[in-house]
């Protein structure tokens, strides 16, 4: 069964900490994405990547960075966590064809 | 840019049919998706339809596309309590960006 695995389901971090959210896919997909999901706001795209070492800003990249050193792994980095980054973070991958995304289970991050 | 609209809530009785509606603005949308998100989980691709199709049926799920009105619907027959979830509509054009535009999701509540 194909999978996108996010390393943590729940995470609590302190304001100012550097936070790493990891995502690994086993489908050999070129495309990987990071979204955040907040009540009433739906899904908002933070960053995406079409290839190794490649990254593109999404709609809300401020306060985030990403790393894609290997095809299967796409990491989201919060350089200095703030309380307004408390959210559900969803990783997804796709092959780029007609098929849609495969999502991970999500990481619920709370910044205190 | 593309805009995708869904109503926020739908409440149905167990055993009835549910119809979740979605409208979009970009007539070049080629791939149209329905995702399901159960509480505390990521999104799961339920089904998708191409813009050259009017209808697609998959067991209890029926997707209808009215391309002229840019209207997509998902019908769930014999709705069960396990169908309670948030349902997201997403659309994207062929070629170019692989990034779909998501609606904000419809919360389906199934009561006995």
PDB file of C-alpha atoms in Angstrom:
ATOM      1  CA  UNK A   1       0.000   0.000   0.000  1.00  0.00           C
ATOM      2  CA  UNK A   2       1.482   3.325  -1.058  1.00  0.00           C
ATOM      3  CA  UNK A   3       2.224   5.721   1.716  1.00  0.00           C
ATOM      4  CA  UNK A   4       3.132   9.206   2.763  1.00  0.00           C
ATOM      5  CA  UNK A   5       4.467   9.114   6.294  1.00  0.00           C
ATOM      6  CA  UNK A   6       4.730  12.117   8.557  1.00  0.00           C
ATOM      7  CA  UNK A   7       7.071  11.584  11.452  1.00  0.00           C
ATOM      8  CA  UNK A   8       4.848  12.919  14.245  1.00  0.00           C
ATOM      9  CA  UNK A   9       1.087  12.986  14.772  1.00  0.00           C
ATOM     10  CA  UNK A  10       1.248  15.499  17.624  1.00  0.00           C
ATOM     11  CA  UNK A  11       3.975  17.952  18.510  1.00  0.00           C
ATOM     12  CA  UNK A  12       4.236  20.628  21.198  1.00  0.00           C
ATOM     13  CA  UNK A  13       7.008  23.199  20.880  1.00  0.00           C
ATOM     14  CA  UNK A  14       7.951  26.409  22.598  1.00  0.00           C
ATOM     15  CA  UNK A  15       7.944  29.839  21.004  1.00  0.00           C
ATOM     16  CA  UNK A  16      11.281  30.538  19.345  1.00  0.00           C
ATOM     17  CA  UNK A  17      12.265  26.899  18.871  1.00  0.00           C
ATOM     18  CA  UNK A  18      13.397  25.597  15.501  1.00  0.00           C
ATOM     19  CA  UNK A  19      10.976  22.890  14.421  1.00  0.00           C
ATOM     20  CA  UNK A  20      11.439  20.173  11.810  1.00  0.00           C
ATOM     21  CA  UNK A  21       8.469  18.346  10.290  1.00  0.00           C
ATOM     22  CA  UNK A  22       9.478  15.322   8.262  1.00  0.00           C
ATOM     23  CA  UNK A  23       7.622  13.676   5.409  1.00  0.00           C
ATOM     24  CA  UNK A  24       8.624  10.535   3.519  1.00  0.00           C
ATOM     25  CA  UNK A  25       6.880   8.918   0.543  1.00  0.00           C
ATOM     26  CA  UNK A  26       7.506   5.491  -0.939  1.00  0.00           C
ATOM     27  CA  UNK A  27       5.874   5.992  -4.342  1.00  0.00           C
ATOM     28  CA  UNK A  28       8.823   7.497  -6.217  1.00  0.00           C
ATOM     29  CA  UNK A  29       6.763  10.669  -6.773  1.00  0.00           C
ATOM     30  CA  UNK A  30       8.537  13.715  -8.136  1.00  0.00           C
ATOM     31  CA  UNK A  31       6.161  16.236  -6.577  1.00  0.00           C
ATOM     32  CA  UNK A  32       5.806  16.928  -2.879  1.00  0.00           C
ATOM     33  CA  UNK A  33       3.829  19.564  -1.032  1.00  0.00           C
ATOM     34  CA  UNK A  34       3.344  21.072   2.408  1.00  0.00           C
ATOM     35  CA  UNK A  35      -0.010  22.535   3.461  1.00  0.00           C
ATOM     36  CA  UNK A  36      -1.385  23.890   6.665  1.00  0.00           C
ATOM     37  CA  UNK A  37      -5.036  23.462   7.566  1.00  0.00           C
ATOM     38  CA  UNK A  38      -6.889  25.823   9.870  1.00  0.00           C
ATOM     39  CA  UNK A  39     -10.607  25.892  10.713  1.00  0.00           C
ATOM     40  CA  UNK A  40     -12.504  28.123   8.325  1.00  0.00           C
ATOM     41  CA  UNK A  41      -9.460  28.686   6.098  1.00  0.00           C
ATOM     42  CA  UNK A  42      -9.219  25.315   4.387  1.00  0.00           C
ATOM     43  CA  UNK A  43      -5.892  24.129   3.000  1.00  0.00           C
ATOM     44  CA  UNK A  44      -3.166  26.673   2.332  1.00  0.00           C
ATOM     45  CA  UNK A  45      -0.044  25.786   0.380  1.00  0.00           C
ATOM     46  CA  UNK A  46       3.217  26.628   2.122  1.00  0.00           C
ATOM     47  CA  UNK A  47       5.925  25.187  -0.160  1.00  0.00           C
ATOM     48  CA  UNK A  48       6.230  22.575  -2.868  1.00  0.00           C
ATOM     49  CA  UNK A  49       8.938  20.775  -4.757  1.00  0.00           C
ATOM     50  CA  UNK A  50       9.008  19.205  -8.221  1.00  0.00           C
ATOM     51  CA  UNK A  51      12.432  17.616  -7.892  1.00  0.00           C
ATOM     52  CA  UNK A  52      15.315  16.957  -5.568  1.00  0.00           C
ATOM     53  CA  UNK A  53      16.943  20.152  -4.289  1.00  0.00           C
ATOM     54  CA  UNK A  54      14.196  22.176  -5.915  1.00  0.00           C
ATOM     55  CA  UNK A  55      11.645  24.222  -3.990  1.00  0.00           C
ATOM     56  CA  UNK A  56       8.972  26.756  -4.785  1.00  0.00           C
ATOM     57  CA  UNK A  57       7.030  29.091  -2.530  1.00  0.00           C
ATOM     58  CA  UNK A  58       3.349  28.524  -2.140  1.00  0.00           C
ATOM     59  CA  UNK A  59       0.763  30.991  -0.899  1.00  0.00           C
ATOM     60  CA  UNK A  60       2.024  31.418   2.682  1.00  0.00           C
ATOM     61  CA  UNK A  61       5.793  30.740   2.852  1.00  0.00           C
ATOM     62  CA  UNK A  62       6.640  33.387   5.451  1.00  0.00           C
ATOM     63  CA  UNK A  63       8.210  31.898   8.569  1.00  0.00           C
ATOM     64  CA  UNK A  64       8.875  28.538   6.869  1.00  0.00           C
ATOM     65  CA  UNK A  65      11.579  26.918   4.820  1.00  0.00           C
ATOM     66  CA  UNK A  66      11.931  23.477   3.261  1.00  0.00           C
ATOM     67  CA  UNK A  67      14.560  20.962   2.355  1.00  0.00           C
ATOM     68  CA  UNK A  68      14.529  18.206  -0.251  1.00  0.00           C
ATOM     69  CA  UNK A  69      17.863  16.428  -0.295  1.00  0.00           C
ATOM     70  CA  UNK A  70      16.414  13.096  -1.403  1.00  0.00           C
ATOM     71  CA  UNK A  71      13.503  12.353  -3.699  1.00  0.00           C
ATOM     72  CA  UNK A  72      11.486  10.552  -1.048  1.00  0.00           C
ATOM     73  CA  UNK A  73      11.896  13.100   1.757  1.00  0.00           C
ATOM     74  CA  UNK A  74      10.533  16.623   2.060  1.00  0.00           C
ATOM     75  CA  UNK A  75      11.102  18.508   5.295  1.00  0.00           C
ATOM     76  CA  UNK A  76       9.318  21.602   6.537  1.00  0.00           C
ATOM     77  CA  UNK A  77      11.270  23.858   8.861  1.00  0.00           C
ATOM     78  CA  UNK A  78       9.896  26.512  11.168  1.00  0.00           C
ATOM     79  CA  UNK A  79      12.940  28.685  11.783  1.00  0.00           C
ATOM     80  CA  UNK A  80      11.582  30.282  14.963  1.00  0.00           C
ATOM     81  CA  UNK A  81       8.215  28.886  15.965  1.00  0.00           C
ATOM     82  CA  UNK A  82       5.472  31.326  16.871  1.00  0.00           C
ATOM     83  CA  UNK A  83       2.023  30.777  18.354  1.00  0.00           C
ATOM     84  CA  UNK A  84       0.348  31.705  15.061  1.00  0.00           C
ATOM     85  CA  UNK A  85       1.989  28.642  13.525  1.00  0.00           C
ATOM     86  CA  UNK A  86      -0.121  26.377  15.701  1.00  0.00           C
ATOM     87  CA  UNK A  87      -1.941  24.333  13.085  1.00  0.00           C
ATOM     88  CA  UNK A  88      -2.440  20.995  11.368  1.00  0.00           C
ATOM     89  CA  UNK A  89       0.337  20.404   8.822  1.00  0.00           C
ATOM     90  CA  UNK A  90      -0.292  18.089   5.902  1.00  0.00           C
ATOM     91  CA  UNK A  91       2.284  16.666   3.532  1.00  0.00           C
ATOM     92  CA  UNK A  92       1.260  15.316   0.130  1.00  0.00           C
ATOM     93  CA  UNK A  93       2.900  13.831  -2.925  1.00  0.00           C
ATOM     94  CA  UNK A  94       1.843  13.263  -6.523  1.00  0.00           C
ATOM     95  CA  UNK A  95       3.177  11.850  -9.764  1.00  0.00           C
ATOM     96  CA  UNK A  96       1.843  14.813 -11.714  1.00  0.00           C
ATOM     97  CA  UNK A  97      -0.499  12.807 -13.884  1.00  0.00           C
ATOM     98  CA  UNK A  98      -4.273  12.696 -13.660  1.00  0.00           C
ATOM     99  CA  UNK A  99      -4.196  11.048 -10.266  1.00  0.00           C
ATOM    100  CA  UNK A 100      -4.515  13.346  -7.313  1.00  0.00           C
ATOM    101  CA  UNK A 101      -2.471  13.744  -4.196  1.00  0.00           C
ATOM    102  CA  UNK A 102      -1.611  11.139  -1.623  1.00  0.00           C
ATOM    103  CA  UNK A 103      -1.655  12.792   1.789  1.00  0.00           C
ATOM    104  CA  UNK A 104       0.061  11.908   5.009  1.00  0.00           C
ATOM    105  CA  UNK A 105      -1.889  11.602   8.250  1.00  0.00           C
ATOM    106  CA  UNK A 106      -0.943  15.106   9.332  1.00  0.00           C
ATOM    107  CA  UNK A 107       1.011  16.615  12.207  1.00  0.00           C
ATOM    108  CA  UNK A 108      -0.893  18.694  14.717  1.00  0.00           C
ATOM    109  CA  UNK A 109       1.612  21.260  15.954  1.00  0.00           C
ATOM    110  CA  UNK A 110       0.979  23.367  19.023  1.00  0.00           C
ATOM    111  CA  UNK A 111       3.346  26.235  19.788  1.00  0.00           C
ATOM    112  CA  UNK A 112       3.176  27.472  23.375  1.00  0.00           C
TER     113      UNK A 112
ATOM    114  CA  UNK B   1      -7.224  32.676 -10.215  1.00  0.00           C
ATOM    115  CA  UNK B   2      -9.404  29.655  -9.754  1.00  0.00           C
ATOM    116  CA  UNK B   3     -12.049  29.761  -7.067  1.00  0.00           C
ATOM    117  CA  UNK B   4     -13.769  26.658  -5.698  1.00  0.00           C
ATOM    118  CA  UNK B   5     -16.857  26.992  -3.515  1.00  0.00           C
ATOM    119  CA  UNK B   6     -18.592  24.471  -1.297  1.00  0.00           C
ATOM    120  CA  UNK B   7     -21.238  24.778   1.361  1.00  0.00           C
ATOM    121  CA  UNK B   8     -19.797  24.295   4.837  1.00  0.00           C
ATOM    122  CA  UNK B   9     -22.206  21.804   6.369  1.00  0.00           C
ATOM    123  CA  UNK B  10     -24.604  19.048   5.380  1.00  0.00           C
ATOM    124  CA  UNK B  11     -26.669  16.988   7.787  1.00  0.00           C
ATOM    125  CA  UNK B  12     -28.422  13.782   6.702  1.00  0.00           C
ATOM    126  CA  UNK B  13     -30.158  10.843   8.279  1.00  0.00           C
ATOM    127  CA  UNK B  14     -28.517   7.437   8.173  1.00  0.00           C
ATOM    128  CA  UNK B  15     -29.707   5.477   5.141  1.00  0.00           C
ATOM    129  CA  UNK B  16     -30.576   8.578   3.096  1.00  0.00           C
ATOM    130  CA  UNK B  17     -28.565   9.847   0.132  1.00  0.00           C
ATOM    131  CA  UNK B  18     -26.144  12.729   0.582  1.00  0.00           C
ATOM    132  CA  UNK B  19     -25.341  15.207  -2.151  1.00  0.00           C
ATOM    133  CA  UNK B  20     -22.339  17.475  -1.716  1.00  0.00           C
ATOM    134  CA  UNK B  21     -22.018  20.289  -4.217  1.00  0.00           C
ATOM    135  CA  UNK B  22     -19.073  22.242  -5.565  1.00  0.00           C
ATOM    136  CA  UNK B  23     -18.772  25.099  -8.037  1.00  0.00           C
ATOM    137  CA  UNK B  24     -15.617  26.329  -9.712  1.00  0.00           C
ATOM    138  CA  UNK B  25     -14.711  29.250 -11.925  1.00  0.00           C
ATOM    139  CA  UNK B  26     -11.984  28.123 -14.335  1.00  0.00           C
ATOM    140  CA  UNK B  27     -13.460  26.532 -17.445  1.00  0.00           C
ATOM    141  CA  UNK B  28     -10.085  24.980 -18.310  1.00  0.00           C
ATOM    142  CA  UNK B  29     -10.273  22.721 -15.263  1.00  0.00           C
ATOM    143  CA  UNK B  30      -9.560  19.245 -16.545  1.00  0.00           C
ATOM    144  CA  UNK B  31      -9.228  17.065 -13.458  1.00  0.00           C
ATOM    145  CA  UNK B  32     -11.814  17.261 -10.703  1.00  0.00           C
ATOM    146  CA  UNK B  33     -11.346  15.432  -7.408  1.00  0.00           C
ATOM    147  CA  UNK B  34     -13.193  14.521  -4.261  1.00  0.00           C
ATOM    148  CA  UNK B  35     -11.258  13.929  -1.051  1.00  0.00           C
ATOM    149  CA  UNK B  36     -12.485  12.721   2.327  1.00  0.00           C
ATOM    150  CA  UNK B  37     -10.969  13.739   5.656  1.00  0.00           C
ATOM    151  CA  UNK B  38     -11.923  11.849   8.776  1.00  0.00           C
ATOM    152  CA  UNK B  39     -11.383  13.523  12.186  1.00  0.00           C
ATOM    153  CA  UNK B  40      -7.720  13.978  13.038  1.00  0.00           C
ATOM    154  CA  UNK B  41      -6.518  12.428   9.785  1.00  0.00           C
ATOM    155  CA  UNK B  42      -5.128  13.500   6.443  1.00  0.00           C
ATOM    156  CA  UNK B  43      -7.130  13.693   3.234  1.00  0.00           C
ATOM    157  CA  UNK B  44      -7.914  10.552   1.283  1.00  0.00           C
ATOM    158  CA  UNK B  45      -8.621  10.628  -2.441  1.00  0.00           C
ATOM    159  CA  UNK B  46     -12.121   9.213  -2.978  1.00  0.00           C
ATOM    160  CA  UNK B  47     -12.576   9.584  -6.691  1.00  0.00           C
ATOM    161  CA  UNK B  48     -11.891  11.860  -9.621  1.00  0.00           C
ATOM    162  CA  UNK B  49     -13.428  12.683 -12.963  1.00  0.00           C
ATOM    163  CA  UNK B  50     -12.108  14.132 -16.192  1.00  0.00           C
ATOM    164  CA  UNK B  51     -13.751  17.162 -17.763  1.00  0.00           C
ATOM    165  CA  UNK B  52     -14.796  15.109 -20.822  1.00  0.00           C
ATOM    166  CA  UNK B  53     -17.014  12.934 -18.602  1.00  0.00           C
ATOM    167  CA  UNK B  54     -20.496  13.698 -17.286  1.00  0.00           C
ATOM    168  CA  UNK B  55     -20.708  11.030 -14.659  1.00  0.00           C
ATOM    169  CA  UNK B  56     -18.643   8.481 -12.809  1.00  0.00           C
ATOM    170  CA  UNK B  57     -19.985   5.803 -10.490  1.00  0.00           C
ATOM    171  CA  UNK B  58     -17.996   3.817  -7.964  1.00  0.00           C
ATOM    172  CA  UNK B  59     -20.061   1.621  -5.631  1.00  0.00           C
ATOM    173  CA  UNK B  60     -22.032   4.033  -3.387  1.00  0.00           C
ATOM    174  CA  UNK B  61     -20.390   7.112  -4.875  1.00  0.00           C
ATOM    175  CA  UNK B  62     -21.656   8.963  -7.933  1.00  0.00           C
ATOM    176  CA  UNK B  63     -19.890  12.018  -9.299  1.00  0.00           C
ATOM    177  CA  UNK B  64     -21.797  14.326 -11.639  1.00  0.00           C
ATOM    178  CA  UNK B  65     -20.166  17.063 -13.675  1.00  0.00           C
ATOM    179  CA  UNK B  66     -22.023  19.899 -15.361  1.00  0.00           C
ATOM    180  CA  UNK B  67     -19.256  21.552 -17.302  1.00  0.00           C
ATOM    181  CA  UNK B  68     -21.482  24.292 -18.690  1.00  0.00           C
ATOM    182  CA  UNK B  69     -22.435  25.453 -15.190  1.00  0.00           C
ATOM    183  CA  UNK B  70     -19.015  24.523 -13.715  1.00  0.00           C
ATOM    184  CA  UNK B  71     -20.767  22.417 -11.112  1.00  0.00           C
ATOM    185  CA  UNK B  72     -19.523  19.189  -9.569  1.00  0.00           C
ATOM    186  CA  UNK B  73     -21.433  17.003  -7.142  1.00  0.00           C
ATOM    187  CA  UNK B  74     -20.752  13.924  -5.069  1.00  0.00           C
ATOM    188  CA  UNK B  75     -23.675  11.690  -4.211  1.00  0.00           C
ATOM    189  CA  UNK B  76     -23.290   9.100  -1.475  1.00  0.00           C
ATOM    190  CA  UNK B  77     -26.031   6.476  -1.527  1.00  0.00           C
ATOM    191  CA  UNK B  78     -27.252   4.810   1.682  1.00  0.00           C
ATOM    192  CA  UNK B  79     -25.197   7.149   3.861  1.00  0.00           C
ATOM    193  CA  UNK B  80     -23.713   5.553   6.958  1.00  0.00           C
ATOM    194  CA  UNK B  81     -22.340   7.032  10.193  1.00  0.00           C
ATOM    195  CA  UNK B  82     -18.868   6.091   8.956  1.00  0.00           C
ATOM    196  CA  UNK B  83     -19.349   8.572   6.124  1.00  0.00           C
ATOM    197  CA  UNK B  84     -19.290  11.453   8.604  1.00  0.00           C
ATOM    198  CA  UNK B  85     -16.256  13.475   7.567  1.00  0.00           C
ATOM    199  CA  UNK B  86     -15.176  16.602   5.733  1.00  0.00           C
ATOM    200  CA  UNK B  87     -15.372  16.313   1.948  1.00  0.00           C
ATOM    201  CA  UNK B  88     -13.134  18.489  -0.210  1.00  0.00           C
ATOM    202  CA  UNK B  89     -13.620  19.301  -3.852  1.00  0.00           C
ATOM    203  CA  UNK B  90     -10.439  20.108  -5.818  1.00  0.00           C
ATOM    204  CA  UNK B  91      -9.893  21.049  -9.456  1.00  0.00           C
ATOM    205  CA  UNK B  92      -6.919  21.639 -11.709  1.00  0.00           C
ATOM    206  CA  UNK B  93      -6.125  22.300 -15.333  1.00  0.00           C
ATOM    207  CA  UNK B  94      -4.030  19.914 -17.407  1.00  0.00           C
ATOM    208  CA  UNK B  95      -0.376  20.717 -17.931  1.00  0.00           C
ATOM    209  CA  UNK B  96       1.507  23.483 -16.197  1.00  0.00           C
ATOM    210  CA  UNK B  97       1.220  23.514 -12.435  1.00  0.00           C
ATOM    211  CA  UNK B  98       0.309  20.230 -10.752  1.00  0.00           C
ATOM    212  CA  UNK B  99      -1.330  22.115  -7.943  1.00  0.00           C
ATOM    213  CA  UNK B 100      -5.091  21.817  -7.594  1.00  0.00           C
ATOM    214  CA  UNK B 101      -7.313  24.445  -6.068  1.00  0.00           C
ATOM    215  CA  UNK B 102      -9.219  23.118  -3.071  1.00  0.00           C
ATOM    216  CA  UNK B 103     -12.581  24.138  -1.761  1.00  0.00           C
ATOM    217  CA  UNK B 104     -12.861  24.777   1.963  1.00  0.00           C
ATOM    218  CA  UNK B 105     -14.608  21.485   2.586  1.00  0.00           C
ATOM    219  CA  UNK B 106     -18.131  20.360   3.470  1.00  0.00           C
ATOM    220  CA  UNK B 107     -18.670  18.756   6.874  1.00  0.00           C
ATOM    221  CA  UNK B 108     -21.080  15.854   6.449  1.00  0.00           C
ATOM    222  CA  UNK B 109     -22.897  14.893   9.646  1.00  0.00           C
ATOM    223  CA  UNK B 110     -24.814  11.635   9.578  1.00  0.00           C
ATOM    224  CA  UNK B 111     -27.299  11.120  12.393  1.00  0.00           C
ATOM    225  CA  UNK B 112     -29.309   8.010  13.266  1.00  0.00           C
TER     226      UNK B 112
END
